[in-house]
Structure formats: C-alpha cells, structure tokens
Amino acid sequence: MIGNLKPLEIVLIIAVILLLFGAKKLPDMARSLGKSARILKSEAKAMKKDDAATATPTTETVADQTPPPSTTARTIQAAPGDVTSSRPVNEPKPTTQS
C-alpha cells in the first residue's frame, strides 16, 4: 500500500502532519518514538534471553527450583543511552524505628 503512493501524495501527507503538530513538536515526537523503540527492542531481547534460559532442561527436581534469596535488588536495564529509566524491581521498604 505504501509503495503505491505518488510523490505528490507523500508531500501532502507531510504537509498535513506539519500543520497538525507544528515544526517544533516533530523532533520531540521523533526522539520519543526512537526511545520507545529502543526500550521495546531491549525488553524483547531480555524476554527472549529469559525464555531461552528457562527452556533449557535441568537435572534438578521441580521442588528444588526455588531461587535463593538475594540480598541485592534486581534492576530493569534501560535502553542504551537512557540512564534515567533504570529502577529497582523490588525496592526494599524503609523501616522506621520509634
């Protein structure tokens, strides 16, 4: 369908997009779209890696597959260049002493 567009139709589509969103908002929209695509790609790779790790057969029994308790919090990895969205998965709750 996109291959059937003529150059004049493409120019008209671009002009309508510029009129709707304005020239100032387009770079921000493209930047956020690229960031979202990078995050989606990295999460998809992580899910594939997790699936591949769990799909390998082990010699342990089902009852012995409980993970050992961890003392450090796991973090979700952000897309490359995006350091602001890394956050701990299970944050320890602060304790207040009276």
PDB file of C-alpha atoms in Angstrom:
ATOM      1  CA  MET A   1       0.000   0.000   0.000  1.00  0.00           C
ATOM      2  CA  ILE A   2       2.792   2.440   0.827  1.00  0.00           C
ATOM      3  CA  GLY A   3       4.535   1.556  -2.431  1.00  0.00           C
ATOM      4  CA  ASN A   4       1.504   2.862  -4.355  1.00  0.00           C
ATOM      5  CA  LEU A   5       1.873   6.433  -3.038  1.00  0.00           C
ATOM      6  CA  LYS A   6       2.930   9.048  -5.564  1.00  0.00           C
ATOM      7  CA  PRO A   7       5.407  11.816  -4.636  1.00  0.00           C
ATOM      8  CA  LEU A   8       2.652  14.450  -4.549  1.00  0.00           C
ATOM      9  CA  GLU A   9       0.637  12.347  -2.083  1.00  0.00           C
ATOM     10  CA  ILE A  10       3.684  11.944   0.180  1.00  0.00           C
ATOM     11  CA  VAL A  11       4.250  15.732   0.139  1.00  0.00           C
ATOM     12  CA  LEU A  12       0.602  16.308   1.052  1.00  0.00           C
ATOM     13  CA  ILE A  13       0.809  13.848   3.952  1.00  0.00           C
ATOM     14  CA  ILE A  14       3.959  15.552   5.273  1.00  0.00           C
ATOM     15  CA  ALA A  15       2.297  18.982   4.947  1.00  0.00           C
ATOM     16  CA  VAL A  16      -0.763  17.806   6.905  1.00  0.00           C
ATOM     17  CA  ILE A  17       1.460  16.368   9.651  1.00  0.00           C
ATOM     18  CA  LEU A  18       3.367  19.667   9.876  1.00  0.00           C
ATOM     19  CA  LEU A  19       0.120  21.614  10.093  1.00  0.00           C
ATOM     20  CA  LEU A  20      -1.313  19.351  12.780  1.00  0.00           C
ATOM     21  CA  PHE A  21       1.698  19.081  15.071  1.00  0.00           C
ATOM     22  CA  GLY A  22       3.882  22.042  14.161  1.00  0.00           C
ATOM     23  CA  ALA A  23       7.579  22.117  13.339  1.00  0.00           C
ATOM     24  CA  LYS A  24       8.623  22.490  16.983  1.00  0.00           C
ATOM     25  CA  LYS A  25       6.943  19.295  18.204  1.00  0.00           C
ATOM     26  CA  LEU A  26       8.111  16.958  15.423  1.00  0.00           C
ATOM     27  CA  PRO A  27      11.723  16.495  16.662  1.00  0.00           C
ATOM     28  CA  ASP A  28      10.462  15.750  20.179  1.00  0.00           C
ATOM     29  CA  MET A  29       7.959  13.246  18.839  1.00  0.00           C
ATOM     30  CA  ALA A  30      10.600  11.523  16.710  1.00  0.00           C
ATOM     31  CA  ARG A  31      13.004  11.413  19.655  1.00  0.00           C
ATOM     32  CA  SER A  32      10.434   9.859  21.977  1.00  0.00           C
ATOM     33  CA  LEU A  33       9.406   7.375  19.280  1.00  0.00           C
ATOM     34  CA  GLY A  34      13.042   6.311  18.859  1.00  0.00           C
ATOM     35  CA  LYS A  35      13.486   5.967  22.622  1.00  0.00           C
ATOM     36  CA  SER A  36      10.356   3.839  22.853  1.00  0.00           C
ATOM     37  CA  ALA A  37      11.566   1.625  20.019  1.00  0.00           C
ATOM     38  CA  ARG A  38      14.947   1.123  21.747  1.00  0.00           C
ATOM     39  CA  ILE A  39      13.271   0.211  25.043  1.00  0.00           C
ATOM     40  CA  LEU A  40      10.893  -2.190  23.302  1.00  0.00           C
ATOM     41  CA  LYS A  41      13.792  -3.819  21.456  1.00  0.00           C
ATOM     42  CA  SER A  42      15.885  -4.253  24.599  1.00  0.00           C
ATOM     43  CA  GLU A  43      12.924  -5.674  26.550  1.00  0.00           C
ATOM     44  CA  ALA A  44      12.165  -8.123  23.734  1.00  0.00           C
ATOM     45  CA  LYS A  45      15.796  -9.291  23.753  1.00  0.00           C
ATOM     46  CA  ALA A  46      15.677  -9.713  27.533  1.00  0.00           C
ATOM     47  CA  MET A  47      12.468 -11.736  27.299  1.00  0.00           C
ATOM     48  CA  LYS A  48      13.977 -13.989  24.625  1.00  0.00           C
ATOM     49  CA  LYS A  49      17.076 -14.465  26.775  1.00  0.00           C
ATOM     50  CA  ASP A  50      14.938 -15.315  29.817  1.00  0.00           C
ATOM     51  CA  ASP A  51      12.849 -17.766  27.772  1.00  0.00           C
ATOM     52  CA  ALA A  52      15.973 -19.446  26.423  1.00  0.00           C
ATOM     53  CA  ALA A  53      17.407 -19.753  29.929  1.00  0.00           C
ATOM     54  CA  THR A  54      14.231 -21.321  31.334  1.00  0.00           C
ATOM     55  CA  ALA A  55      13.746 -23.616  28.340  1.00  0.00           C
ATOM     56  CA  THR A  56      16.995 -25.494  28.944  1.00  0.00           C
ATOM     57  CA  PRO A  57      16.309 -28.771  30.758  1.00  0.00           C
ATOM     58  CA  THR A  58      17.871 -29.250  34.176  1.00  0.00           C
ATOM     59  CA  THR A  59      18.530 -32.320  36.278  1.00  0.00           C
ATOM     60  CA  GLU A  60      17.034 -30.758  39.416  1.00  0.00           C
ATOM     61  CA  THR A  61      13.597 -31.708  40.610  1.00  0.00           C
ATOM     62  CA  VAL A  62      10.706 -29.272  40.437  1.00  0.00           C
ATOM     63  CA  ALA A  63      10.670 -28.777  44.201  1.00  0.00           C
ATOM     64  CA  ASP A  64      14.351 -27.743  44.220  1.00  0.00           C
ATOM     65  CA  GLN A  65      13.946 -24.944  41.660  1.00  0.00           C
ATOM     66  CA  THR A  66      13.165 -22.178  44.139  1.00  0.00           C
ATOM     67  CA  PRO A  67      15.590 -19.299  43.649  1.00  0.00           C
ATOM     68  CA  PRO A  68      17.888 -18.473  46.560  1.00  0.00           C
ATOM     69  CA  PRO A  69      17.060 -15.254  48.398  1.00  0.00           C
ATOM     70  CA  SER A  70      19.021 -12.336  47.026  1.00  0.00           C
ATOM     71  CA  THR A  71      20.451  -9.551  49.133  1.00  0.00           C
ATOM     72  CA  THR A  72      20.710  -7.066  46.275  1.00  0.00           C
ATOM     73  CA  ALA A  73      17.750  -5.699  44.338  1.00  0.00           C
ATOM     74  CA  ARG A  74      17.480  -6.620  40.682  1.00  0.00           C
ATOM     75  CA  THR A  75      17.214  -3.688  38.292  1.00  0.00           C
ATOM     76  CA  ILE A  76      15.498  -3.401  34.948  1.00  0.00           C
ATOM     77  CA  GLN A  77      18.028  -2.458  32.308  1.00  0.00           C
ATOM     78  CA  ALA A  78      17.202   0.638  30.302  1.00  0.00           C
ATOM     79  CA  ALA A  79      17.849   1.199  26.647  1.00  0.00           C
ATOM     80  CA  PRO A  80      21.388   2.279  25.721  1.00  0.00           C
ATOM     81  CA  GLY A  81      21.816   5.957  26.466  1.00  0.00           C
ATOM     82  CA  ASP A  82      18.740   6.113  28.685  1.00  0.00           C
ATOM     83  CA  VAL A  83      20.011   6.118  32.260  1.00  0.00           C
ATOM     84  CA  THR A  84      17.028   7.843  33.824  1.00  0.00           C
ATOM     85  CA  SER A  85      14.584   4.963  33.483  1.00  0.00           C
ATOM     86  CA  SER A  86      16.595   2.279  35.327  1.00  0.00           C
ATOM     87  CA  ARG A  87      14.796   1.377  38.503  1.00  0.00           C
ATOM     88  CA  PRO A  88      14.902  -1.422  41.074  1.00  0.00           C
ATOM     89  CA  VAL A  89      12.393  -4.223  40.591  1.00  0.00           C
ATOM     90  CA  ASN A  90      11.618  -4.930  44.219  1.00  0.00           C
ATOM     91  CA  GLU A  91      12.597  -1.968  46.309  1.00  0.00           C
ATOM     92  CA  PRO A  92      13.163  -2.686  49.983  1.00  0.00           C
ATOM     93  CA  LYS A  93      10.682  -0.825  52.142  1.00  0.00           C
ATOM     94  CA  PRO A  94      12.244   1.654  54.542  1.00  0.00           C
ATOM     95  CA  THR A  95      11.794   0.757  58.171  1.00  0.00           C
ATOM     96  CA  THR A  96      11.024   3.389  60.717  1.00  0.00           C
ATOM     97  CA  GLN A  97      12.020   2.910  64.298  1.00  0.00           C
ATOM     98  CA  SER A  98      10.256   4.757  67.097  1.00  0.00           C
TER      99      SER A  98
END
